[in-house]
mmCIF file of C-alpha atoms in Angstrom:
data_model
loop_
_atom_site.group_PDB
_atom_site.id
_atom_site.type_symbol
_atom_site.label_atom_id
_atom_site.label_comp_id
_atom_site.label_asym_id
_atom_site.label_seq_id
_atom_site.Cartn_x
_atom_site.Cartn_y
_atom_site.Cartn_z
ATOM 1 C CA GLN A 440 31.702 21.330 -9.912
ATOM 2 C CA GLN A 441 29.359 18.631 -8.679
ATOM 3 C CA GLN A 442 28.138 20.640 -5.690
ATOM 4 C CA VAL A 443 24.753 22.182 -5.176
ATOM 5 C CA LYS A 444 24.876 25.061 -2.718
ATOM 6 C CA GLN A 445 21.712 25.690 -0.728
ATOM 7 C CA SER A 446 20.772 28.651 1.447
ATOM 8 C CA PRO A 447 19.700 29.572 4.026
ATOM 9 C CA GLN A 448 20.496 26.776 6.445
ATOM 10 C CA SER A 449 17.432 27.644 8.519
ATOM 11 C CA LEU A 450 14.430 29.863 8.037
ATOM 12 C CA ILE A 451 11.660 31.110 10.306
ATOM 13 C CA VAL A 452 8.515 32.498 8.701
ATOM 14 C CA GLN A 453 5.216 33.709 10.066
ATOM 15 C CA LYS A 454 2.063 31.856 9.108
ATOM 16 C CA GLY A 455 0.775 33.220 5.815
ATOM 17 C CA GLY A 456 4.193 34.514 4.769
ATOM 18 C CA ILE A 457 6.378 33.517 1.839
ATOM 19 C CA SER A 458 9.260 31.092 2.355
ATOM 20 C CA ILE A 459 12.123 31.325 -0.135
ATOM 21 C CA ILE A 460 14.976 28.841 -0.401
ATOM 22 C CA ASN A 461 17.771 29.199 -2.932
ATOM 23 C CA CYS A 462 20.125 26.800 -4.649
ATOM 24 C CA ALA A 463 23.058 27.323 -7.004
ATOM 25 C CA TYR A 464 24.983 24.878 -9.152
ATOM 26 C CA GLU A 465 28.033 24.849 -11.423
ATOM 27 C CA ASN A 466 27.618 21.817 -13.655
ATOM 28 C CA THR A 467 25.800 22.844 -16.839
ATOM 29 C CA ALA A 468 25.108 19.165 -17.604
ATOM 30 C CA PHE A 469 22.432 19.063 -14.893
ATOM 31 C CA ASP A 470 19.009 18.786 -16.516
ATOM 32 C CA TYR A 471 16.629 17.916 -13.709
ATOM 33 C CA PHE A 472 16.129 19.967 -10.550
ATOM 34 C CA PRO A 473 13.827 18.544 -7.847
ATOM 35 C CA TRP A 474 12.894 19.816 -4.418
ATOM 36 C CA TYR A 475 12.247 17.382 -1.584
ATOM 37 C CA GLN A 476 10.452 17.821 1.727
ATOM 38 C CA GLN A 477 11.503 15.767 4.717
ATOM 39 C CA PHE A 478 9.853 15.444 8.109
ATOM 40 C CA PRO A 479 11.899 14.230 11.116
ATOM 41 C CA GLY A 480 12.584 10.511 11.049
ATOM 42 C CA LYS A 481 11.045 10.067 7.578
ATOM 43 C CA GLY A 482 12.390 9.680 4.086
ATOM 44 C CA PRO A 483 12.308 12.711 1.757
ATOM 45 C CA ALA A 484 9.333 13.101 -0.572
ATOM 46 C CA LEU A 485 9.336 14.886 -3.904
ATOM 47 C CA LEU A 486 7.608 18.256 -3.702
ATOM 48 C CA ILE A 487 8.097 19.725 -7.149
ATOM 49 C CA ALA A 488 10.675 19.498 -9.936
ATOM 50 C CA ILE A 489 11.714 21.446 -13.019
ATOM 51 C CA ARG A 490 13.692 20.846 -16.178
ATOM 52 C CA PRO A 491 15.813 23.641 -17.725
ATOM 53 C CA ASP A 492 13.510 24.271 -20.675
ATOM 54 C CA VAL A 493 11.131 26.312 -18.478
ATOM 55 C CA SER A 494 11.807 29.216 -16.119
ATOM 56 C CA GLU A 495 9.013 28.626 -13.646
ATOM 57 C CA LYS A 496 6.765 25.825 -12.464
ATOM 58 C CA LYS A 497 3.912 26.147 -10.022
ATOM 59 C CA GLU A 498 2.038 23.458 -8.127
ATOM 60 C CA GLY A 499 -0.435 24.779 -5.610
ATOM 61 C CA ARG A 500 1.399 26.942 -3.079
ATOM 62 C CA PHE A 501 4.822 25.752 -4.284
ATOM 63 C CA THR A 502 6.739 27.430 -7.125
ATOM 64 C CA ILE A 503 10.170 26.747 -8.583
ATOM 65 C CA SER A 504 11.921 29.644 -10.280
ATOM 66 C CA PHE A 505 14.796 28.649 -12.544
ATOM 67 C CA ASN A 506 17.500 30.960 -13.903
ATOM 68 C CA LYS A 507 19.600 29.016 -16.373
ATOM 69 C CA SER A 508 22.107 31.807 -17.092
ATOM 70 C CA ALA A 509 22.771 32.389 -13.391
ATOM 71 C CA LYS A 510 22.714 28.642 -12.653
ATOM 72 C CA GLN A 511 20.317 29.186 -9.796
ATOM 73 C CA PHE A 512 16.922 27.872 -8.824
ATOM 74 C CA SER A 513 14.684 28.607 -5.908
ATOM 75 C CA LEU A 514 11.636 27.293 -4.094
ATOM 76 C CA HIS A 515 8.884 29.675 -3.068
ATOM 77 C CA ILE A 516 6.236 28.540 -0.600
ATOM 78 C CA MET A 517 3.296 30.931 -0.653
ATOM 79 C CA ASP A 518 0.923 31.309 2.298
ATOM 80 C CA SER A 519 3.260 29.235 4.483
ATOM 81 C CA GLN A 520 1.535 27.043 7.069
ATOM 82 C CA PRO A 521 2.771 25.423 10.298
ATOM 83 C CA GLY A 522 2.369 22.057 8.558
ATOM 84 C CA ASP A 523 5.058 23.156 6.088
ATOM 85 C CA SER A 524 7.621 23.080 8.901
ATOM 86 C CA ALA A 525 10.156 20.543 7.655
ATOM 87 C CA THR A 526 13.596 20.292 6.068
ATOM 88 C CA TYR A 527 13.757 21.078 2.364
ATOM 89 C CA PHE A 528 16.429 19.795 0.006
ATOM 90 C CA CYS A 529 17.185 20.892 -3.502
ATOM 91 C CA ALA A 530 18.912 18.483 -5.854
ATOM 92 C CA ALA A 531 20.257 18.282 -9.375
ATOM 93 C CA CYS A 532 20.764 15.401 -11.752
ATOM 94 C CA SER A 533 22.126 14.915 -15.240
ATOM 95 C CA SER A 534 20.949 12.426 -17.846
ATOM 96 C CA GLY A 535 24.495 11.209 -18.316
ATOM 97 C CA THR A 536 25.135 9.913 -14.814
ATOM 98 C CA TYR A 537 21.778 9.479 -13.038
ATOM 99 C CA LYS A 538 23.534 10.734 -9.898
ATOM 100 C CA TYR A 539 21.421 13.089 -7.810
ATOM 101 C CA ILE A 540 23.459 15.761 -6.047
ATOM 102 C CA PHE A 541 21.703 17.173 -2.991
ATOM 103 C CA GLY A 542 22.013 20.507 -1.264
ATOM 104 C CA THR A 543 22.680 20.537 2.472
ATOM 105 C CA GLY A 544 19.079 21.298 3.380
ATOM 106 C CA THR A 545 17.057 24.166 4.854
ATOM 107 C CA ARG A 546 15.172 23.725 8.086
ATOM 108 C CA LEU A 547 11.949 25.711 7.785
ATOM 109 C CA LYS A 548 9.841 26.649 10.782
ATOM 110 C CA VAL A 549 6.493 28.338 10.228
ATOM 111 C CA LEU A 550 5.165 30.086 13.318
ATOM 112 C CA ALA A 551 1.461 29.823 14.035
ATOM 113 C CA ASP B 1491 0.601 -0.580 -2.415
ATOM 114 C CA GLY B 1492 3.656 0.293 -4.460
ATOM 115 C CA GLY B 1493 6.684 1.666 -2.712
ATOM 116 C CA ILE B 1494 10.021 1.102 -1.087
ATOM 117 C CA THR B 1495 10.476 -0.786 2.138
ATOM 118 C CA GLN B 1496 13.496 -0.650 4.372
ATOM 119 C CA SER B 1497 14.031 -2.843 7.339
ATOM 120 C CA PRO B 1498 14.566 -2.621 10.164
ATOM 121 C CA LYS B 1499 13.672 0.948 11.152
ATOM 122 C CA TYR B 1500 16.205 0.925 14.020
ATOM 123 C CA LEU B 1501 19.330 -1.202 14.151
ATOM 124 C CA PHE B 1502 21.926 -1.485 16.878
ATOM 125 C CA ARG B 1503 25.317 -3.145 16.436
ATOM 126 C CA LYS B 1504 28.563 -3.483 18.272
ATOM 127 C CA GLU B 1505 31.683 -1.981 16.758
ATOM 128 C CA GLY B 1506 33.541 -4.435 14.544
ATOM 129 C CA GLN B 1507 30.457 -6.236 13.268
ATOM 130 C CA ASN B 1508 29.221 -6.118 9.699
ATOM 131 C CA VAL B 1509 25.540 -5.302 9.272
ATOM 132 C CA THR B 1510 23.251 -5.530 6.232
ATOM 133 C CA LEU B 1511 20.413 -3.095 5.616
ATOM 134 C CA SER B 1512 17.523 -4.260 3.498
ATOM 135 C CA CYS B 1513 15.864 -2.305 0.661
ATOM 136 C CA GLU B 1514 13.052 -3.675 -1.493
ATOM 137 C CA GLN B 1515 10.932 -1.910 -4.125
ATOM 138 C CA ASN B 1516 7.896 -3.057 -6.083
ATOM 139 C CA LEU B 1517 7.759 -0.049 -8.409
ATOM 140 C CA ASN B 1518 9.503 -1.872 -11.263
ATOM 141 C CA HIS B 1519 12.206 0.799 -11.188
ATOM 142 C CA ASP B 1520 15.546 0.136 -12.855
ATOM 143 C CA ALA B 1521 17.680 2.453 -10.720
ATOM 144 C CA MET B 1522 18.260 2.162 -6.997
ATOM 145 C CA TYR B 1523 20.333 4.261 -4.604
ATOM 146 C CA TRP B 1524 21.731 4.299 -1.088
ATOM 147 C CA TYR B 1525 22.275 7.544 0.790
ATOM 148 C CA ARG B 1526 23.641 8.372 4.168
ATOM 149 C CA GLN B 1527 22.212 11.297 6.110
ATOM 150 C CA ASP B 1528 24.007 12.988 9.000
ATOM 151 C CA PRO B 1529 22.687 16.066 10.790
ATOM 152 C CA GLY B 1530 23.428 19.244 8.844
ATOM 153 C CA GLN B 1531 25.060 17.445 5.933
ATOM 154 C CA GLY B 1532 22.200 16.589 3.628
ATOM 155 C CA LEU B 1533 22.148 13.336 1.697
ATOM 156 C CA ARG B 1534 25.409 11.784 0.549
ATOM 157 C CA LEU B 1535 25.428 9.074 -2.091
ATOM 158 C CA ILE B 1536 26.997 5.772 -1.086
ATOM 159 C CA TYR B 1537 26.241 3.481 -4.060
ATOM 160 C CA TYR B 1538 23.818 3.395 -6.934
ATOM 161 C CA SER B 1539 22.707 0.847 -9.469
ATOM 162 C CA GLN B 1540 21.144 1.529 -12.841
ATOM 163 C CA ILE B 1541 20.526 -2.106 -13.731
ATOM 164 C CA VAL B 1542 20.643 -5.591 -12.256
ATOM 165 C CA ASN B 1543 24.148 -6.965 -11.640
ATOM 166 C CA ASP B 1544 25.723 -3.537 -12.042
ATOM 167 C CA PHE B 1545 26.428 -0.773 -9.531
ATOM 168 C CA GLN B 1546 28.668 2.258 -9.133
ATOM 169 C CA LYS B 1547 30.373 3.874 -6.192
ATOM 170 C CA GLY B 1548 28.999 7.152 -4.976
ATOM 171 C CA ASP B 1549 30.836 9.847 -3.081
ATOM 172 C CA ILE B 1550 31.337 7.951 0.199
ATOM 173 C CA ALA B 1551 31.560 4.243 -0.766
ATOM 174 C CA GLU B 1552 34.503 3.344 1.488
ATOM 175 C CA GLY B 1553 33.487 0.854 4.162
ATOM 176 C CA TYR B 1554 30.265 -0.131 2.373
ATOM 177 C CA SER B 1555 29.322 -2.836 -0.097
ATOM 178 C CA VAL B 1556 26.204 -3.600 -2.134
ATOM 179 C CA SER B 1557 24.753 -6.207 -4.450
ATOM 180 C CA ARG B 1558 22.029 -6.044 -7.092
ATOM 181 C CA GLU B 1559 21.081 -9.625 -7.921
ATOM 182 C CA LYS B 1560 17.389 -8.824 -8.362
ATOM 183 C CA LYS B 1561 15.658 -5.772 -9.773
ATOM 184 C CA GLU B 1562 13.570 -5.381 -6.623
ATOM 185 C CA SER B 1563 16.363 -5.615 -4.069
ATOM 186 C CA PHE B 1564 19.462 -3.562 -3.281
ATOM 187 C CA PRO B 1565 20.928 -4.499 0.125
ATOM 188 C CA LEU B 1566 23.672 -2.419 1.713
ATOM 189 C CA THR B 1567 26.335 -3.914 3.965
ATOM 190 C CA VAL B 1568 28.051 -1.616 6.420
ATOM 191 C CA THR B 1569 31.386 -3.251 7.110
ATOM 192 C CA SER B 1570 33.656 -2.945 10.110
ATOM 193 C CA ALA B 1571 35.943 -0.820 7.912
ATOM 194 C CA GLN B 1572 33.463 2.049 7.976
ATOM 195 C CA LYS B 1573 34.948 4.404 10.561
ATOM 196 C CA ASN B 1574 31.798 6.231 11.592
ATOM 197 C CA PRO B 1575 28.790 4.075 10.685
ATOM 198 C CA THR B 1576 26.200 5.584 13.013
ATOM 199 C CA ALA B 1577 23.785 7.451 10.705
ATOM 200 C CA PHE B 1578 20.371 7.477 9.054
ATOM 201 C CA TYR B 1579 20.433 5.393 5.870
ATOM 202 C CA LEU B 1580 18.009 6.023 3.039
ATOM 203 C CA CYS B 1581 17.274 3.853 0.043
ATOM 204 C CA ALA B 1582 15.685 5.307 -3.084
ATOM 205 C CA SER B 1583 14.650 4.203 -6.544
ATOM 206 C CA SER B 1584 13.799 5.861 -9.824
ATOM 207 C CA LEU B 1585 12.568 4.768 -13.213
ATOM 208 C CA GLY B 1586 16.091 5.132 -14.564
ATOM 209 C CA ARG B 1587 15.531 5.854 -18.221
ATOM 210 C CA ARG B 1588 15.652 9.626 -17.734
ATOM 211 C CA PRO B 1589 16.309 11.637 -14.551
ATOM 212 C CA GLY B 1590 12.989 11.908 -12.777
ATOM 213 C CA GLU B 1591 11.318 11.394 -9.467
ATOM 214 C CA GLN B 1592 13.216 9.460 -6.858
ATOM 215 C CA TYR B 1593 11.078 7.588 -4.374
ATOM 216 C CA PHE B 1594 12.590 7.213 -0.928
ATOM 217 C CA GLY B 1595 12.079 4.530 1.659
ATOM 218 C CA PRO B 1596 11.374 5.336 5.323
ATOM 219 C CA GLY B 1597 15.029 4.922 6.302
ATOM 220 C CA THR B 1598 17.002 2.813 8.762
ATOM 221 C CA ARG B 1599 18.669 4.446 11.738
ATOM 222 C CA LEU B 1600 21.857 2.522 12.505
ATOM 223 C CA THR B 1601 23.615 2.971 15.824
ATOM 224 C CA VAL B 1602 27.011 1.369 16.362
ATOM 225 C CA THR B 1603 28.528 1.391 19.844
#
């Protein structure tokens, strides 16, 4: 019940295309859903996050869509650029435990 | 500059030796975390601490130990009991009062031979 399932494992997108990464969870106590971007050999950095009281959040080219009833959330990267090539992790956390549960990651490659 | 520092960036040890990884933050965050990252497995939680002098085991605590004597510092010891210690170790911190942004350090790559 503590797992966060992330798909796909890898993704190749043409420059200018839309990248979509999906995550699903079981624990309804989760109340914070961040997405992290990680470049090789570096620590992850927060990209965008959402709380369950909204269904969508947009920051620049990055959008989180959140479906509370389906227990799913997704990251959309619009106008994908080669510089977006990185590994993306979704995560979930609940106020009760402060434990962040991470998905297994999606390796995104944007072709120039 | 505020942030999290981890040292060293690369660490090599012989099998059977304990090794301590450093993590320091100057963000005045209450909560600190240690994760292990292996290829294709995402981030797995080793230990976390919500307050000084208190810490909890994560999902893979066996073979590791931590201390939290100061708010700024959360060192991780990889003991000889850890069967497969070679990995990329990441330290993180967050404000702690409500789930929110975690800030990650640059990581330490530990190789044990």
